[in-house]
Amino acid sequence: MQGLKQVRLEAKLTQEQLAKKSGISRVTIAMLESGKQTVAKSSTIIKLADALQVEPQVILQLKS
């Protein structure tokens, strides 16, 4: 999820705010952003993309 942090910051959201908006835990978001977790379910990616109002590909393609 190389682009997750970049998109989240552009949306001016904290990890906690994104967690509440997406239903994905803040810990999972932090692990994805840091690279400690490199694989996510497609449903997780879709929830994060919906919360950030971007296409899932944006989260997967951008570099943080």
PDB file of C-alpha atoms in Angstrom:
ATOM      1  CA  MET A   1       0.000   0.000   0.000  1.00  0.00           C
ATOM      2  CA  GLN A   2       2.643   2.465  -1.046  1.00  0.00           C
ATOM      3  CA  GLY A   3       0.174   5.212  -1.828  1.00  0.00           C
ATOM      4  CA  LEU A   4      -2.068   4.895   1.203  1.00  0.00           C
ATOM      5  CA  LYS A   5      -0.220   7.391   3.384  1.00  0.00           C
ATOM      6  CA  GLN A   6       0.126   9.906   0.547  1.00  0.00           C
ATOM      7  CA  VAL A   7      -3.575   9.771  -0.285  1.00  0.00           C
ATOM      8  CA  ARG A   8      -4.550   9.928   3.408  1.00  0.00           C
ATOM      9  CA  LEU A   9      -2.382  13.013   3.961  1.00  0.00           C
ATOM     10  CA  GLU A  10      -3.765  14.689   0.834  1.00  0.00           C
ATOM     11  CA  ALA A  11      -7.249  14.063   2.270  1.00  0.00           C
ATOM     12  CA  LYS A  12      -6.066  15.731   5.506  1.00  0.00           C
ATOM     13  CA  LEU A  13      -7.048  12.709   7.602  1.00  0.00           C
ATOM     14  CA  THR A  14      -5.265  11.157  10.551  1.00  0.00           C
ATOM     15  CA  GLN A  15      -4.933   7.399  10.744  1.00  0.00           C
ATOM     16  CA  GLU A  16      -7.618   7.420  13.437  1.00  0.00           C
ATOM     17  CA  GLN A  17     -10.012   9.438  11.273  1.00  0.00           C
ATOM     18  CA  LEU A  18      -9.451   7.107   8.328  1.00  0.00           C
ATOM     19  CA  ALA A  19     -10.005   4.114  10.597  1.00  0.00           C
ATOM     20  CA  LYS A  20     -13.364   5.454  11.737  1.00  0.00           C
ATOM     21  CA  LYS A  21     -14.391   6.397   8.209  1.00  0.00           C
ATOM     22  CA  SER A  22     -13.360   3.072   6.636  1.00  0.00           C
ATOM     23  CA  GLY A  23     -14.040   0.580   9.412  1.00  0.00           C
ATOM     24  CA  ILE A  24     -10.428  -0.630   9.181  1.00  0.00           C
ATOM     25  CA  SER A  25      -8.400  -0.565  12.398  1.00  0.00           C
ATOM     26  CA  ARG A  26      -5.825   2.183  12.932  1.00  0.00           C
ATOM     27  CA  VAL A  27      -3.217  -0.502  13.635  1.00  0.00           C
ATOM     28  CA  THR A  28      -3.850  -2.123  10.253  1.00  0.00           C
ATOM     29  CA  ILE A  29      -3.610   1.260   8.519  1.00  0.00           C
ATOM     30  CA  ALA A  30      -0.334   2.027  10.320  1.00  0.00           C
ATOM     31  CA  MET A  31       1.116  -1.362   9.386  1.00  0.00           C
ATOM     32  CA  LEU A  32       0.109  -0.950   5.740  1.00  0.00           C
ATOM     33  CA  GLU A  33       1.582   2.554   5.578  1.00  0.00           C
ATOM     34  CA  SER A  34       4.860   1.502   7.201  1.00  0.00           C
ATOM     35  CA  GLY A  35       5.276  -1.576   5.041  1.00  0.00           C
ATOM     36  CA  LYS A  36       5.167  -3.947   8.012  1.00  0.00           C
ATOM     37  CA  GLN A  37       2.086  -5.462   6.407  1.00  0.00           C
ATOM     38  CA  THR A  38       2.415  -5.734   2.661  1.00  0.00           C
ATOM     39  CA  VAL A  39      -0.658  -7.790   1.811  1.00  0.00           C
ATOM     40  CA  ALA A  40      -4.265  -6.744   2.335  1.00  0.00           C
ATOM     41  CA  LYS A  41      -7.586  -8.293   1.432  1.00  0.00           C
ATOM     42  CA  SER A  42      -9.272  -6.727  -1.557  1.00  0.00           C
ATOM     43  CA  SER A  43     -12.175  -5.792   0.728  1.00  0.00           C
ATOM     44  CA  THR A  44      -9.763  -3.793   2.923  1.00  0.00           C
ATOM     45  CA  ILE A  45      -8.365  -1.932  -0.082  1.00  0.00           C
ATOM     46  CA  ILE A  46     -11.877  -1.172  -1.325  1.00  0.00           C
ATOM     47  CA  LYS A  47     -13.007   0.141   2.084  1.00  0.00           C
ATOM     48  CA  LEU A  48      -9.948   2.386   2.344  1.00  0.00           C
ATOM     49  CA  ALA A  49     -10.377   3.647  -1.224  1.00  0.00           C
ATOM     50  CA  ASP A  50     -14.068   4.368  -0.647  1.00  0.00           C
ATOM     51  CA  ALA A  51     -13.292   6.275   2.554  1.00  0.00           C
ATOM     52  CA  LEU A  52     -10.634   8.298   0.716  1.00  0.00           C
ATOM     53  CA  GLN A  53     -12.857   8.755  -2.349  1.00  0.00           C
ATOM     54  CA  VAL A  54     -10.288   7.355  -4.779  1.00  0.00           C
ATOM     55  CA  GLU A  55     -10.070   4.302  -6.999  1.00  0.00           C
ATOM     56  CA  PRO A  56      -8.345   1.301  -5.360  1.00  0.00           C
ATOM     57  CA  GLN A  57      -5.564   1.466  -7.963  1.00  0.00           C
ATOM     58  CA  VAL A  58      -4.516   4.873  -6.610  1.00  0.00           C
ATOM     59  CA  ILE A  59      -3.727   3.385  -3.217  1.00  0.00           C
ATOM     60  CA  LEU A  60      -1.820   0.508  -4.775  1.00  0.00           C
ATOM     61  CA  GLN A  61       0.260   2.507  -7.288  1.00  0.00           C
ATOM     62  CA  LEU A  62       1.446   5.707  -5.628  1.00  0.00           C
ATOM     63  CA  LYS A  63       4.672   5.862  -3.639  1.00  0.00           C
ATOM     64  CA  SER A  64       4.570   7.176  -0.083  1.00  0.00           C
TER      65      SER A  64
END
